Coordinates of C-alpha atoms in Angstrom, one line a residue:
Chain A
M191 CA 26.8 -84.7 -26.9
R192 CA 23.6 -82.8 -27.6
L193 CA 20.1 -84.0 -28.4
N194 CA 18.5 -82.6 -31.5
E195 CA 15.3 -80.5 -31.2
E196 CA 13.0 -83.4 -32.0
H197 CA 14.5 -85.7 -29.5
Q198 CA 14.3 -83.0 -26.9
A199 CA 10.7 -82.4 -27.7
L200 CA 9.9 -86.1 -27.4
R201 CA 11.7 -86.3 -24.1
D202 CA 9.7 -83.4 -22.8
S203 CA 6.5 -84.8 -24.0
V204 CA 7.2 -88.2 -22.3
R205 CA 8.4 -86.4 -19.2
D206 CA 5.0 -84.6 -18.9
F207 CA 3.1 -87.8 -19.5
A208 CA 5.1 -89.7 -16.8
R209 CA 4.4 -87.0 -14.2
E210 CA 0.8 -86.3 -15.1
V211 CA -0.5 -89.8 -16.1
V212 CA 1.9 -92.4 -14.5
A213 CA 2.9 -90.8 -11.2
P214 CA -0.6 -90.4 -9.7
V215 CA -1.7 -94.0 -10.1
I216 CA 1.4 -96.3 -10.3
A217 CA 1.9 -96.8 -6.6
T218 CA -1.6 -98.5 -6.4
H219 CA -0.8 -100.8 -9.3
Y220 CA 2.5 -101.6 -7.7
E221 CA 1.0 -102.4 -4.4
E222 CA -1.8 -104.5 -5.9
H223 CA 0.4 -106.1 -8.5
T224 CA -1.9 -105.1 -11.3
F225 CA -0.9 -104.4 -14.9
P226 CA -1.5 -100.7 -15.8
Y227 CA -3.7 -101.2 -19.0
E228 CA -5.0 -97.7 -19.1
I229 CA -1.4 -96.2 -19.0
V230 CA -0.3 -98.6 -21.7
R231 CA -3.3 -97.6 -23.8
Q232 CA -2.4 -94.0 -23.5
M233 CA 1.3 -94.7 -24.3
G234 CA 0.0 -96.5 -27.4
K235 CA -2.0 -93.4 -28.4
M236 CA 1.1 -91.3 -28.0
G237 CA 3.0 -93.6 -30.4
L238 CA 5.6 -94.8 -27.9
F239 CA 5.4 -98.4 -29.0
G240 CA 6.1 -97.4 -32.6
L241 CA 9.0 -95.1 -31.9
P242 CA 11.9 -96.8 -33.7
F243 CA 9.8 -98.3 -36.5
P244 CA 9.2 -96.7 -40.0
E245 CA 5.9 -95.0 -40.7
E246 CA 5.1 -97.5 -43.5
I247 CA 4.4 -100.2 -40.9
G248 CA 2.5 -97.8 -38.6
G249 CA 5.5 -96.7 -36.6
M250 CA 6.6 -93.2 -35.7
G251 CA 9.6 -92.9 -38.0
G252 CA 11.9 -92.3 -35.0
D253 CA 15.0 -94.2 -34.0
Y254 CA 16.4 -96.3 -31.2
L255 CA 17.6 -93.2 -29.3
A256 CA 14.0 -91.9 -29.3
L257 CA 13.0 -95.2 -27.7
C258 CA 15.7 -94.9 -25.1
L259 CA 14.8 -91.3 -24.2
A260 CA 11.1 -92.4 -23.7
V261 CA 12.2 -95.4 -21.5
E262 CA 14.5 -93.1 -19.4
E263 CA 11.8 -90.5 -18.8
L264 CA 9.2 -93.2 -17.8
A265 CA 11.7 -94.9 -15.5
R266 CA 12.4 -91.6 -13.8
V267 CA 8.8 -92.1 -12.4
D268 CA 8.4 -95.8 -12.6
S269 CA 10.3 -98.8 -13.8
S270 CA 7.4 -101.2 -14.3
V271 CA 5.9 -99.0 -17.0
A272 CA 9.3 -98.3 -18.5
V273 CA 10.2 -102.0 -18.8
T274 CA 6.8 -102.8 -20.3
L275 CA 7.6 -100.4 -23.1
E276 CA 11.3 -101.4 -23.4
A277 CA 10.4 -105.1 -23.6
A278 CA 7.4 -104.6 -25.9
V279 CA 9.5 -102.7 -28.4
S280 CA 13.1 -104.1 -28.3
L281 CA 12.2 -107.7 -27.3
G282 CA 8.7 -108.1 -28.6
A283 CA 8.2 -106.2 -31.9
M284 CA 11.9 -105.8 -32.9
P285 CA 12.7 -109.4 -33.7
I286 CA 9.7 -109.6 -36.0
Y287 CA 10.5 -106.4 -37.7
R288 CA 14.2 -107.3 -38.0
F289 CA 13.9 -111.0 -39.0
G290 CA 10.3 -111.5 -40.1
T291 CA 9.2 -112.1 -43.7
E292 CA 6.9 -109.5 -45.3
E293 CA 3.9 -111.8 -44.5
Q294 CA 5.0 -112.2 -40.8
R295 CA 5.5 -108.4 -40.4
R296 CA 2.1 -107.7 -42.0
R297 CA 0.4 -110.2 -39.8
W298 CA 1.9 -109.3 -36.4
L299 CA 3.4 -105.9 -36.4
P300 CA 0.5 -103.5 -36.9
K301 CA -1.0 -104.0 -33.5
L302 CA 2.4 -104.3 -31.8
V303 CA 3.7 -100.9 -33.0
T304 CA 0.5 -99.2 -31.7
G305 CA 0.6 -100.9 -28.3
E306 CA -2.8 -102.5 -28.9
A307 CA -1.0 -105.8 -28.5
L308 CA 2.2 -106.9 -26.7
A309 CA 4.7 -109.6 -27.5
G310 CA 7.0 -111.5 -25.2
F311 CA 10.6 -112.7 -25.9
G312 CA 11.1 -116.3 -24.6
L313 CA 14.8 -116.9 -24.2
T314 CA 15.5 -117.7 -20.5
E315 CA 14.8 -121.2 -19.2
P316 CA 14.6 -122.7 -15.7
G317 CA 18.1 -124.2 -16.2
S318 CA 19.7 -121.6 -18.5
G319 CA 20.0 -117.9 -18.4
S320 CA 23.3 -116.3 -19.4
D321 CA 24.3 -119.6 -21.1
V322 CA 21.9 -119.3 -24.0
G323 CA 23.5 -122.3 -25.8
A324 CA 22.2 -124.6 -23.0
T325 CA 18.6 -124.1 -24.3
Q326 CA 16.5 -127.2 -23.6
T327 CA 13.2 -126.3 -25.3
R328 CA 12.9 -128.3 -28.4
A329 CA 10.9 -127.8 -31.6
V330 CA 10.5 -130.7 -34.0
L331 CA 9.2 -130.2 -37.5
D332 CA 6.3 -132.5 -38.3
A333 CA 6.8 -132.5 -42.0
D334 CA 3.4 -134.2 -42.8
R335 CA 1.4 -131.5 -41.1
E336 CA 3.9 -128.7 -41.8
E337 CA 4.0 -127.8 -38.1
W338 CA 6.6 -127.2 -35.4
V339 CA 5.9 -129.1 -32.3
L340 CA 7.3 -127.4 -29.2
T341 CA 8.2 -128.9 -25.8
G342 CA 9.8 -127.1 -22.9
S343 CA 9.5 -124.1 -20.7
K344 CA 10.7 -120.5 -20.4
V345 CA 10.9 -118.4 -17.2
F346 CA 10.8 -114.7 -16.3
I347 CA 9.1 -113.7 -19.6
T348 CA 8.0 -110.0 -19.6
N349 CA 4.6 -109.1 -21.2
S350 CA 3.9 -112.7 -21.9
G351 CA 0.6 -113.0 -20.0
T352 CA -1.4 -109.8 -20.3
D353 CA -4.9 -109.6 -21.7
I354 CA -3.4 -108.0 -24.8
T355 CA -0.4 -110.3 -25.3
S356 CA -0.7 -111.6 -28.9
L357 CA 2.4 -113.8 -29.2
V358 CA 5.7 -114.9 -27.7
T359 CA 8.8 -115.4 -29.7
V360 CA 10.6 -118.5 -28.5
T361 CA 14.1 -119.9 -29.0
A362 CA 14.2 -123.7 -29.3
V363 CA 16.6 -126.4 -30.3
T364 CA 15.6 -127.5 -33.8
G365 CA 18.5 -129.9 -34.6
T366 CA 22.2 -130.4 -34.5
E367 CA 24.8 -128.4 -36.3
P368 CA 27.5 -130.2 -38.4
D369 CA 30.0 -129.5 -35.5
G370 CA 27.8 -131.3 -33.0
S371 CA 26.5 -128.1 -31.3
K372 CA 22.8 -127.3 -31.0
E373 CA 20.9 -125.8 -33.9
I374 CA 18.8 -123.0 -32.3
S375 CA 16.0 -121.3 -34.1
T376 CA 13.3 -118.7 -33.3
I377 CA 9.6 -119.6 -33.5
V378 CA 6.6 -117.4 -33.1
V379 CA 3.9 -118.9 -30.8
P380 CA 0.6 -116.9 -30.8
S381 CA -1.2 -116.6 -27.5
G382 CA -3.9 -119.1 -27.0
T383 CA -2.2 -121.8 -29.1
P384 CA -3.2 -125.2 -27.6
G385 CA -0.3 -126.7 -25.6
F386 CA 1.0 -123.2 -24.7
T387 CA 0.3 -122.4 -21.0
V388 CA 1.0 -119.2 -19.2
Q389 CA 1.6 -119.8 -15.5
P390 CA 0.4 -117.5 -12.8
G391 CA 2.4 -114.3 -12.2
Y392 CA 5.4 -114.4 -9.9
S393 CA 5.7 -112.7 -6.6
K394 CA 8.6 -110.4 -7.4
V395 CA 10.8 -108.1 -5.2
G396 CA 10.3 -105.2 -7.7
W397 CA 8.8 -104.3 -11.1
C398 CA 5.5 -105.3 -9.4
A399 CA 3.3 -103.6 -12.0
S400 CA 5.0 -105.3 -14.9
D401 CA 3.7 -108.6 -16.3
T402 CA 6.1 -111.6 -15.9
H403 CA 5.4 -115.3 -16.3
E404 CA 6.7 -118.8 -16.6
L405 CA 5.6 -120.4 -19.9
A406 CA 5.1 -124.1 -20.6
F407 CA 5.0 -125.7 -24.0
E408 CA 3.6 -129.2 -24.3
D409 CA 3.0 -130.7 -27.7
C410 CA 2.4 -127.1 -28.8
R411 CA 1.9 -127.0 -32.5
V412 CA 2.3 -123.9 -34.7
P413 CA 2.5 -123.7 -38.5
A414 CA 5.9 -124.2 -40.1
G415 CA 5.6 -120.7 -41.4
N416 CA 6.0 -119.3 -37.8
L417 CA 9.8 -119.9 -38.0
L418 CA 11.3 -116.4 -37.6
G419 CA 14.2 -115.8 -39.9
E420 CA 16.5 -118.5 -41.0
R421 CA 16.5 -121.9 -39.3
G422 CA 19.6 -122.3 -37.0
R423 CA 20.1 -118.5 -36.8
G424 CA 18.2 -118.2 -33.5
L425 CA 21.2 -117.7 -31.3
A426 CA 22.8 -115.0 -33.5
Q427 CA 19.5 -113.2 -33.9
F428 CA 18.9 -113.0 -30.2
L429 CA 22.4 -111.9 -29.4
S430 CA 22.1 -109.0 -31.8
I431 CA 18.7 -108.1 -30.3
L432 CA 20.3 -108.3 -26.8
D433 CA 23.0 -105.9 -27.8
E434 CA 20.4 -103.3 -28.7
G435 CA 18.3 -104.1 -25.6
R436 CA 21.3 -103.4 -23.4
V437 CA 21.3 -99.8 -24.5
A438 CA 17.6 -99.5 -23.7
I439 CA 18.1 -101.1 -20.3
A440 CA 20.9 -98.7 -19.6
A441 CA 18.5 -95.9 -20.4
L442 CA 16.0 -97.4 -18.0
A443 CA 18.7 -97.6 -15.3
V444 CA 19.6 -93.9 -15.9
G445 CA 16.0 -93.0 -15.5
L446 CA 15.8 -94.8 -12.2
A447 CA 19.1 -93.2 -11.1
Q448 CA 17.7 -89.8 -12.0
G449 CA 14.4 -90.4 -10.3
C450 CA 16.4 -91.1 -7.1
I451 CA 18.0 -87.6 -7.5
D452 CA 14.7 -85.9 -8.2
E453 CA 13.2 -87.4 -5.0
S454 CA 16.3 -86.8 -2.9
L455 CA 16.4 -83.1 -3.9
R456 CA 12.8 -82.7 -3.1
Y457 CA 13.2 -84.4 0.3
A458 CA 16.5 -82.7 1.2
R459 CA 14.9 -79.3 0.8
Q460 CA 11.8 -79.9 2.9
R461 CA 13.1 -82.2 5.7
H462 CA 14.7 -80.3 8.6
A463 CA 17.2 -81.5 11.1
F464 CA 19.3 -79.6 13.6
G465 CA 17.8 -76.3 12.5
S466 CA 18.1 -76.4 8.8
P467 CA 17.0 -78.4 5.7
I468 CA 19.1 -81.5 5.5
G469 CA 20.1 -80.4 2.0
A470 CA 22.3 -77.7 3.8
L471 CA 24.3 -80.5 5.4
Q472 CA 27.5 -81.6 3.5
A473 CA 26.8 -85.3 4.3
I474 CA 23.7 -85.0 2.2
Q475 CA 25.2 -82.7 -0.4
F476 CA 28.0 -85.0 -1.2
K477 CA 25.7 -88.0 -1.5
V478 CA 23.5 -86.1 -4.0
A479 CA 26.6 -84.8 -5.9
D480 CA 27.8 -88.3 -6.3
M481 CA 24.4 -89.5 -7.4
E482 CA 24.2 -86.8 -10.0
T483 CA 27.8 -87.7 -11.2
R484 CA 26.8 -91.3 -11.7
A485 CA 23.5 -90.5 -13.5
H486 CA 25.2 -88.0 -15.8
T487 CA 28.1 -90.3 -16.7
A488 CA 25.8 -93.3 -17.3
R489 CA 23.6 -91.1 -19.6
L490 CA 26.6 -90.1 -21.6
A491 CA 27.6 -93.8 -21.9
Y492 CA 24.2 -94.9 -23.3
H493 CA 24.0 -91.9 -25.6
D494 CA 27.4 -92.8 -27.0
A495 CA 26.4 -96.5 -27.5
A496 CA 23.1 -95.4 -29.2
A497 CA 25.0 -92.9 -31.4
R498 CA 27.3 -95.7 -32.6
M499 CA 24.4 -98.1 -33.2
L500 CA 22.6 -95.5 -35.3
A501 CA 25.8 -94.7 -37.2
G502 CA 26.0 -98.4 -38.1
E503 CA 29.3 -98.8 -36.2
P504 CA 30.2 -101.6 -33.8
F505 CA 28.7 -100.9 -30.4
K506 CA 28.8 -104.2 -28.5
R507 CA 31.5 -103.0 -26.0
Q508 CA 29.9 -99.6 -25.5
A509 CA 26.4 -101.2 -25.0
A510 CA 27.9 -103.5 -22.3
I511 CA 29.7 -100.6 -20.7
A512 CA 26.6 -98.5 -20.6
K513 CA 24.4 -101.3 -19.2
L514 CA 27.0 -102.3 -16.6
Y515 CA 27.7 -98.8 -15.4
A516 CA 24.1 -97.5 -15.5
S517 CA 22.7 -100.5 -13.7
E518 CA 25.3 -100.3 -10.9
S519 CA 24.7 -96.6 -10.7
A520 CA 21.0 -97.2 -10.3
V521 CA 21.5 -99.6 -7.5
T522 CA 23.9 -97.3 -5.7
N523 CA 21.7 -94.2 -6.2
A524 CA 18.6 -96.2 -5.0
R525 CA 20.6 -97.2 -1.8
E526 CA 21.7 -93.6 -1.2
A527 CA 18.3 -92.1 -1.9
T528 CA 16.8 -94.5 0.6
Q529 CA 19.5 -93.5 3.1
I530 CA 18.7 -89.8 2.6
H531 CA 15.0 -90.5 3.2
G532 CA 15.8 -92.2 6.5
G533 CA 12.9 -94.2 7.9
Y534 CA 10.5 -92.9 5.2
G535 CA 12.7 -94.5 2.6
F536 CA 11.8 -97.9 4.0
M537 CA 8.1 -97.2 3.6
N538 CA 6.6 -98.5 0.3
E539 CA 4.5 -95.3 -0.1
F540 CA 7.6 -93.3 -0.9
P541 CA 8.9 -93.6 -4.5
V542 CA 12.5 -94.2 -3.4
A543 CA 11.4 -97.4 -1.7
R544 CA 9.9 -98.5 -5.1
F545 CA 13.2 -97.4 -6.8
W546 CA 15.2 -99.5 -4.3
R547 CA 13.2 -102.6 -4.9
D548 CA 13.2 -102.0 -8.7
S549 CA 17.0 -101.4 -9.0
K550 CA 18.5 -104.8 -8.3
I551 CA 17.0 -106.5 -11.3
L552 CA 18.9 -104.1 -13.6
E553 CA 22.2 -105.8 -12.6
I554 CA 20.7 -109.2 -13.6
G555 CA 18.3 -108.9 -16.5
E556 CA 19.3 -108.4 -20.2
G557 CA 22.8 -109.9 -19.3
T558 CA 24.1 -109.9 -15.7
S559 CA 26.9 -107.5 -14.7
E560 CA 29.2 -110.5 -14.9
I561 CA 28.2 -111.1 -18.5
Q562 CA 28.7 -107.4 -19.4
R563 CA 32.3 -107.6 -17.9
L564 CA 32.9 -110.7 -20.0
V565 CA 31.7 -109.0 -23.2
I566 CA 33.9 -106.0 -22.5
A567 CA 37.0 -108.1 -21.7
R568 CA 36.5 -110.3 -24.8
D569 CA 36.0 -107.2 -27.0
L570 CA 39.4 -106.0 -25.6
G571 CA 40.9 -109.2 -26.9
L572 CA 41.2 -111.3 -23.7
Chain B
M289 CA -14.7 -75.7 -40.7
K290 CA -11.9 -73.3 -40.3
T291 CA -10.8 -73.0 -36.7
V292 CA -8.3 -70.7 -35.2
V293 CA -7.0 -71.4 -31.7
L294 CA -5.6 -68.5 -29.6
V295 CA -2.5 -69.7 -27.9
K296 CA -0.5 -67.7 -25.3
Q297 CA 2.9 -68.5 -24.0
V298 CA 3.0 -68.0 -20.2
P299 CA 5.6 -68.5 -17.4
D300 CA 5.2 -71.9 -15.7
S301 CA 2.5 -71.4 -13.1
G302 CA 4.0 -74.2 -11.0
A303 CA 7.3 -72.3 -10.6
E304 CA 8.1 -69.4 -8.3
R305 CA 7.7 -66.3 -10.4
R306 CA 9.1 -62.9 -9.8
L307 CA 8.3 -59.3 -11.0
R308 CA 11.0 -56.8 -12.1
D309 CA 11.3 -53.8 -9.8
A310 CA 11.9 -51.4 -12.7
D311 CA 8.7 -51.9 -14.7
H312 CA 6.7 -54.4 -12.7
T313 CA 6.7 -56.9 -15.6
I314 CA 7.5 -60.6 -15.1
E315 CA 11.1 -61.7 -15.1
R316 CA 10.8 -64.1 -18.0
E317 CA 14.0 -65.9 -16.9
S318 CA 12.5 -66.7 -13.5
A319 CA 10.4 -69.5 -14.9
D320 CA 10.2 -71.8 -17.9
N321 CA 7.8 -70.6 -20.6
L322 CA 5.0 -72.9 -21.5
I323 CA 1.7 -73.0 -23.4
N324 CA -1.0 -71.6 -21.2
E325 CA -2.5 -74.7 -19.7
M326 CA -6.1 -73.9 -20.6
D327 CA -5.1 -73.3 -24.3
D328 CA -4.0 -77.0 -24.5
Y329 CA -7.7 -77.9 -24.0
A330 CA -8.7 -75.4 -26.7
I331 CA -6.2 -77.0 -29.1
E332 CA -7.4 -80.5 -28.3
E333 CA -11.1 -79.4 -28.8
A334 CA -10.1 -78.0 -32.2
L335 CA -8.4 -81.2 -33.2
R336 CA -11.4 -83.3 -32.1
L337 CA -13.8 -81.1 -34.2
Q338 CA -11.4 -81.4 -37.2
E339 CA -11.3 -85.2 -36.8
A340 CA -15.2 -85.3 -36.7
H341 CA -16.0 -82.6 -39.3
G342 CA -12.9 -81.9 -41.3
G343 CA -11.5 -78.5 -42.0
E344 CA -8.3 -76.9 -40.9
V345 CA -6.8 -75.7 -37.6
T346 CA -4.6 -72.7 -37.3
I347 CA -2.7 -71.5 -34.2
L348 CA -2.6 -67.8 -33.5
T349 CA -0.1 -66.4 -31.0
M350 CA 1.0 -62.9 -30.1
G351 CA 4.3 -62.9 -28.3
P352 CA 8.0 -62.3 -28.3
T353 CA 10.5 -64.4 -30.3
Q354 CA 10.7 -67.2 -27.8
A355 CA 6.9 -67.8 -28.2
A356 CA 8.0 -69.6 -31.4
E357 CA 8.8 -72.6 -29.1
S358 CA 5.3 -72.8 -27.8
I359 CA 3.9 -72.4 -31.4
R360 CA 6.0 -75.4 -32.4
K361 CA 4.9 -77.4 -29.4
A362 CA 1.2 -76.6 -30.2
L363 CA 1.7 -77.6 -33.9
S364 CA 3.2 -80.9 -32.7
M365 CA -0.2 -81.8 -31.2
G366 CA -1.6 -81.7 -34.7
P367 CA -2.8 -78.3 -36.0
D368 CA -2.1 -77.5 -39.7
Q369 CA -0.3 -74.1 -39.5
A370 CA 0.3 -71.1 -37.3
V371 CA 0.4 -67.3 -37.3
H372 CA 2.8 -65.5 -35.0
V373 CA 2.2 -61.8 -34.4
L374 CA 5.7 -60.6 -33.5
D375 CA 6.7 -56.9 -33.0
D376 CA 9.0 -55.3 -30.5
A377 CA 6.4 -52.5 -30.0
L378 CA 4.0 -55.1 -28.5
A379 CA 6.0 -55.5 -25.3
G380 CA 3.9 -54.5 -22.2
S381 CA 0.6 -54.6 -24.1
C382 CA -2.6 -54.5 -22.0
A383 CA -5.5 -56.8 -22.5
V384 CA -7.5 -54.2 -24.5
A385 CA -4.6 -53.6 -26.9
T386 CA -3.9 -57.4 -27.2
S387 CA -7.5 -57.9 -28.2
A388 CA -7.2 -55.3 -30.9
V389 CA -4.1 -57.1 -32.3
L390 CA -5.7 -60.6 -32.1
A391 CA -8.9 -59.3 -33.8
A392 CA -6.9 -57.7 -36.6
A393 CA -5.0 -61.0 -37.2
L394 CA -8.2 -63.0 -37.0
R395 CA -9.7 -60.7 -39.7
T396 CA -6.9 -61.8 -42.1
L397 CA -7.8 -65.5 -41.4
S398 CA -11.7 -65.3 -41.4
P399 CA -12.3 -68.4 -39.3
D400 CA -15.7 -70.0 -38.6
L401 CA -14.7 -70.7 -35.1
V402 CA -12.2 -69.1 -32.7
L403 CA -11.2 -71.3 -29.7
S404 CA -9.3 -70.2 -26.6
G405 CA -8.7 -71.2 -23.1
A406 CA -11.1 -69.5 -20.6
E407 CA -8.2 -67.8 -18.9
S408 CA -4.4 -67.5 -18.9
T409 CA -2.5 -68.6 -15.8
D410 CA -0.5 -65.4 -15.8
G411 CA -3.0 -62.6 -16.3
R412 CA -6.2 -64.3 -15.2
V413 CA -8.3 -61.5 -16.7
Q414 CA -10.7 -63.9 -18.5
A415 CA -11.8 -61.1 -20.8
M416 CA -9.9 -61.9 -24.0
P417 CA -12.5 -64.1 -25.7
H418 CA -15.2 -61.5 -25.0
M419 CA -13.1 -58.6 -26.2
V420 CA -12.0 -60.4 -29.4
A421 CA -15.7 -61.4 -30.1
E422 CA -16.8 -57.8 -29.5
R423 CA -14.3 -56.4 -31.9
L424 CA -15.2 -58.9 -34.6
G425 CA -18.9 -58.4 -34.0
I426 CA -19.5 -62.1 -33.4
A427 CA -21.0 -64.2 -30.6
A428 CA -18.9 -65.2 -27.5
L429 CA -19.7 -68.5 -25.9
T430 CA -17.4 -68.5 -22.9
G431 CA -16.4 -71.0 -20.2
A432 CA -17.4 -74.1 -22.1
R433 CA -17.2 -77.6 -20.6
K434 CA -18.8 -79.2 -23.7
L435 CA -19.0 -78.0 -27.3
T436 CA -21.0 -79.7 -30.2
V437 CA -21.4 -78.6 -33.8
G438 CA -24.8 -79.3 -35.3
G439 CA -25.4 -80.3 -38.9
D440 CA -26.2 -76.7 -39.9
G441 CA -23.0 -75.5 -38.3
T442 CA -24.8 -74.2 -35.1
L443 CA -22.6 -74.3 -32.0
T444 CA -24.0 -75.6 -28.8
V445 CA -22.1 -75.1 -25.6
E446 CA -22.5 -76.2 -22.0
R447 CA -21.4 -73.1 -20.2
Q448 CA -19.9 -73.9 -16.8
T449 CA -21.1 -71.8 -13.9
D450 CA -20.6 -71.9 -10.1
E451 CA -23.9 -73.6 -9.6
G452 CA -24.1 -75.9 -12.7
Y453 CA -24.2 -75.2 -16.4
E454 CA -26.1 -73.2 -19.0
V455 CA -26.8 -74.4 -22.5
V456 CA -26.2 -71.7 -25.1
T457 CA -26.2 -71.8 -28.8
A458 CA -24.9 -69.5 -31.6
A459 CA -24.3 -69.5 -35.3
T460 CA -20.8 -69.4 -36.7
P461 CA -18.6 -67.5 -36.8
A462 CA -18.2 -67.3 -33.0
V463 CA -15.6 -67.3 -30.3
V464 CA -15.7 -70.2 -27.8
S465 CA -13.5 -70.3 -24.7
V466 CA -13.1 -73.6 -22.8
W467 CA -12.3 -74.9 -19.3
D468 CA -10.1 -77.9 -18.5
T469 CA -13.3 -80.0 -17.9
I470 CA -13.9 -80.2 -21.7
N471 CA -11.5 -82.9 -22.7
E472 CA -8.1 -84.5 -22.0
P473 CA -5.4 -83.0 -24.2
R474 CA -3.2 -85.4 -26.2
Y475 CA 0.5 -85.6 -25.7
P476 CA 2.6 -84.8 -28.8
S477 CA 3.8 -88.0 -30.6
F478 CA 7.2 -88.3 -32.2
K479 CA 5.4 -88.2 -35.6
G480 CA 3.6 -85.1 -34.6
I481 CA 6.9 -83.5 -33.4
M482 CA 8.6 -84.3 -36.7
A483 CA 5.6 -83.1 -38.8
A484 CA 5.5 -79.8 -36.8
K485 CA 9.0 -78.9 -38.1
K486 CA 7.6 -78.7 -41.7
K487 CA 4.3 -76.8 -40.9
P488 CA 4.0 -73.2 -42.1
V489 CA 4.3 -70.5 -39.5
S490 CA 3.6 -67.0 -40.9
V491 CA 5.0 -64.0 -39.0
L492 CA 2.9 -60.8 -39.0
S493 CA 4.1 -57.4 -37.8
L494 CA 2.0 -54.5 -36.6
A495 CA 2.6 -52.9 -40.0
D496 CA 1.2 -56.0 -41.7
L497 CA -2.0 -55.7 -39.6
G498 CA -2.2 -51.9 -40.1
I499 CA -1.9 -51.1 -36.4
D500 CA -0.2 -48.0 -35.1
P501 CA 2.6 -49.0 -32.7
G502 CA 1.5 -46.1 -30.4
E503 CA -1.8 -47.9 -29.7
V504 CA -0.2 -51.0 -28.2
G505 CA 2.7 -51.9 -25.9
T506 CA 3.5 -50.1 -22.7
A507 CA 2.9 -46.8 -24.5
G508 CA -0.6 -47.6 -25.5
A509 CA -1.6 -49.5 -22.3
T510 CA -5.0 -48.6 -20.8
S511 CA -3.8 -49.6 -17.4
A512 CA -0.4 -49.4 -15.6
V513 CA 1.0 -51.4 -12.7
V514 CA 2.3 -48.8 -10.3
S515 CA 3.6 -51.1 -7.6
H516 CA 3.9 -54.7 -6.5
Q517 CA 4.8 -56.6 -3.4
E518 CA 5.4 -60.2 -2.4
R519 CA 2.5 -62.4 -1.7
P520 CA 2.0 -62.6 2.1
A521 CA 3.0 -65.8 3.8
R522 CA 0.3 -68.4 4.1
S523 CA -1.8 -67.9 7.2
A524 CA -2.8 -70.6 9.6
G525 CA -5.9 -72.6 8.6
Q526 CA -9.3 -72.4 10.3
K527 CA -9.8 -75.0 13.0
I528 CA -13.2 -76.5 13.5
I529 CA -13.8 -78.2 16.8
D530 CA -16.8 -80.5 16.7
Q531 CA -19.4 -79.5 19.3
G532 CA -22.2 -81.5 17.6
D533 CA -22.3 -79.1 14.6
G534 CA -18.8 -80.0 13.1
G535 CA -20.3 -81.6 10.0
V536 CA -22.5 -78.6 9.3
K537 CA -19.5 -76.3 9.7
L538 CA -17.4 -78.3 7.4
V539 CA -20.0 -78.3 4.7
E540 CA -20.5 -74.5 5.2
F541 CA -16.8 -74.0 4.7
L542 CA -16.7 -76.2 1.6
A543 CA -19.7 -74.5 0.2
S544 CA -18.2 -71.0 0.9
E545 CA -15.1 -72.0 -1.1
K546 CA -17.3 -73.6 -3.8
F547 CA -15.9 -77.1 -3.3
V548 CA -19.4 -78.5 -3.1

């Protein structure tokens, strides 16, 4: 599996950006829980938010693998920045590009693909995460005023409360299917709509420089034309978006796993114990070798899933495998990297401490490890 | 305005570099090859001038086959085309010979403005912009931290010095070399990377430029490296013990190293 020249050049360009622009300032953002607007602005200038979109709509004319490579290289340095890009593109802009009408695309996409604006993806609720069908948020069509009226709340929504957030795409129950199940649709709620409240940011274990909020909708009215795609197709739409997103999250996890190796190699060469650099000790060598094996294997898994996706082949199982393996590798690598760093690894000023705190969410977000195993088992016919 | 940017491929200055014992030239394999850092700023400045005043930007590189990678990378930032002077006889060329080759190539391009980095991170001679300008008989505005183009095409440069800066002007055509204080170079976007694949790169040999191979390369070098040795290990720093004059001594040290 080899990257073509353009993908390699993009990866190198983002690698330089992450080291030169992100690395020097991100620890402060993380410590102070501030959103890195200046980094996001520069990522926008570089075209990262437009990577998988065609040039006609202001995108870069790249593909989903290009996005994954950018996310991986950013996550090698910092996950908050990486997930800001991942969520903005694959959860924010992608549903509008994929399911929006010409008019909806024209209205919302131009600023999303340049990173001048961000969009959130409102799926998870206080009482339902993995069980998407249990959605409680309701949207009732007020036929007289041609408006959807939304009531409910969403939790853990990335990029939903920044100064540049322009909208949130929300799943809501819009009726009952003939078989008695819920009819779920997707509705676009622009930021600032009366009745749409963004709650204060969470105190999170990790991803401290990324923007995450709880959202409340109370008699929140948006035009009937804000329905995204077909009525009743919300669930299917989001499941397809999640399949793609899993590949990007796998890339993010690989980046974190690789970052752990980068930092451990640096530390193992300079830290001395018992008369030699600790990197000369087999106990450390074996740890690093195992870390490299996990990162390499996980990278191949996500490249394979991305290749199938781009070829138009089924990739649900491979996406789940990549996400499951990469996230568990990230957690293991972060634990081992912290161990290699000893006491310093427990100090927030060391990148590995940030990696350790950032790793756990990867086994939870965008489908838990349990859900991935379920997807794989079902795809095998069980 | 027609701008040509001189771009040199150099070994990564962040990596440990080694010299060959046989001919005292750098082991190219010992470090990754990159665009000379200061040249990135020259490319960025050329692109900013193009965005403001129009015209075209051409990259000019003299170097071995692998320099093509750096040319492609430079083009992915946005320039329109490139010229690669490539000839086996060029290996080992000294700065004087290099300036003759670059000047000959520039004559074929007749630019209004030649931009370059103020120095390369491998040679650190800082003489190339002057020598090229001398050979072309045009002005050299070197060490710029700011460059503006007036309505009549006059170039105005803030020339960085140890104590401050000088304001100098010249009519085009001219050579301007820049320091890393002049701008913040852009990172290539994916669109730029894709576009760079289709941009024309013309390759010129010494014969194309009418230069005798004997005047360049190791054979024609005006200087020769006769020996080299490893850099001595870092020595211990200077300790200042405060006896009431610690602050003054610190400032004296900082001033002597030109930090303040």
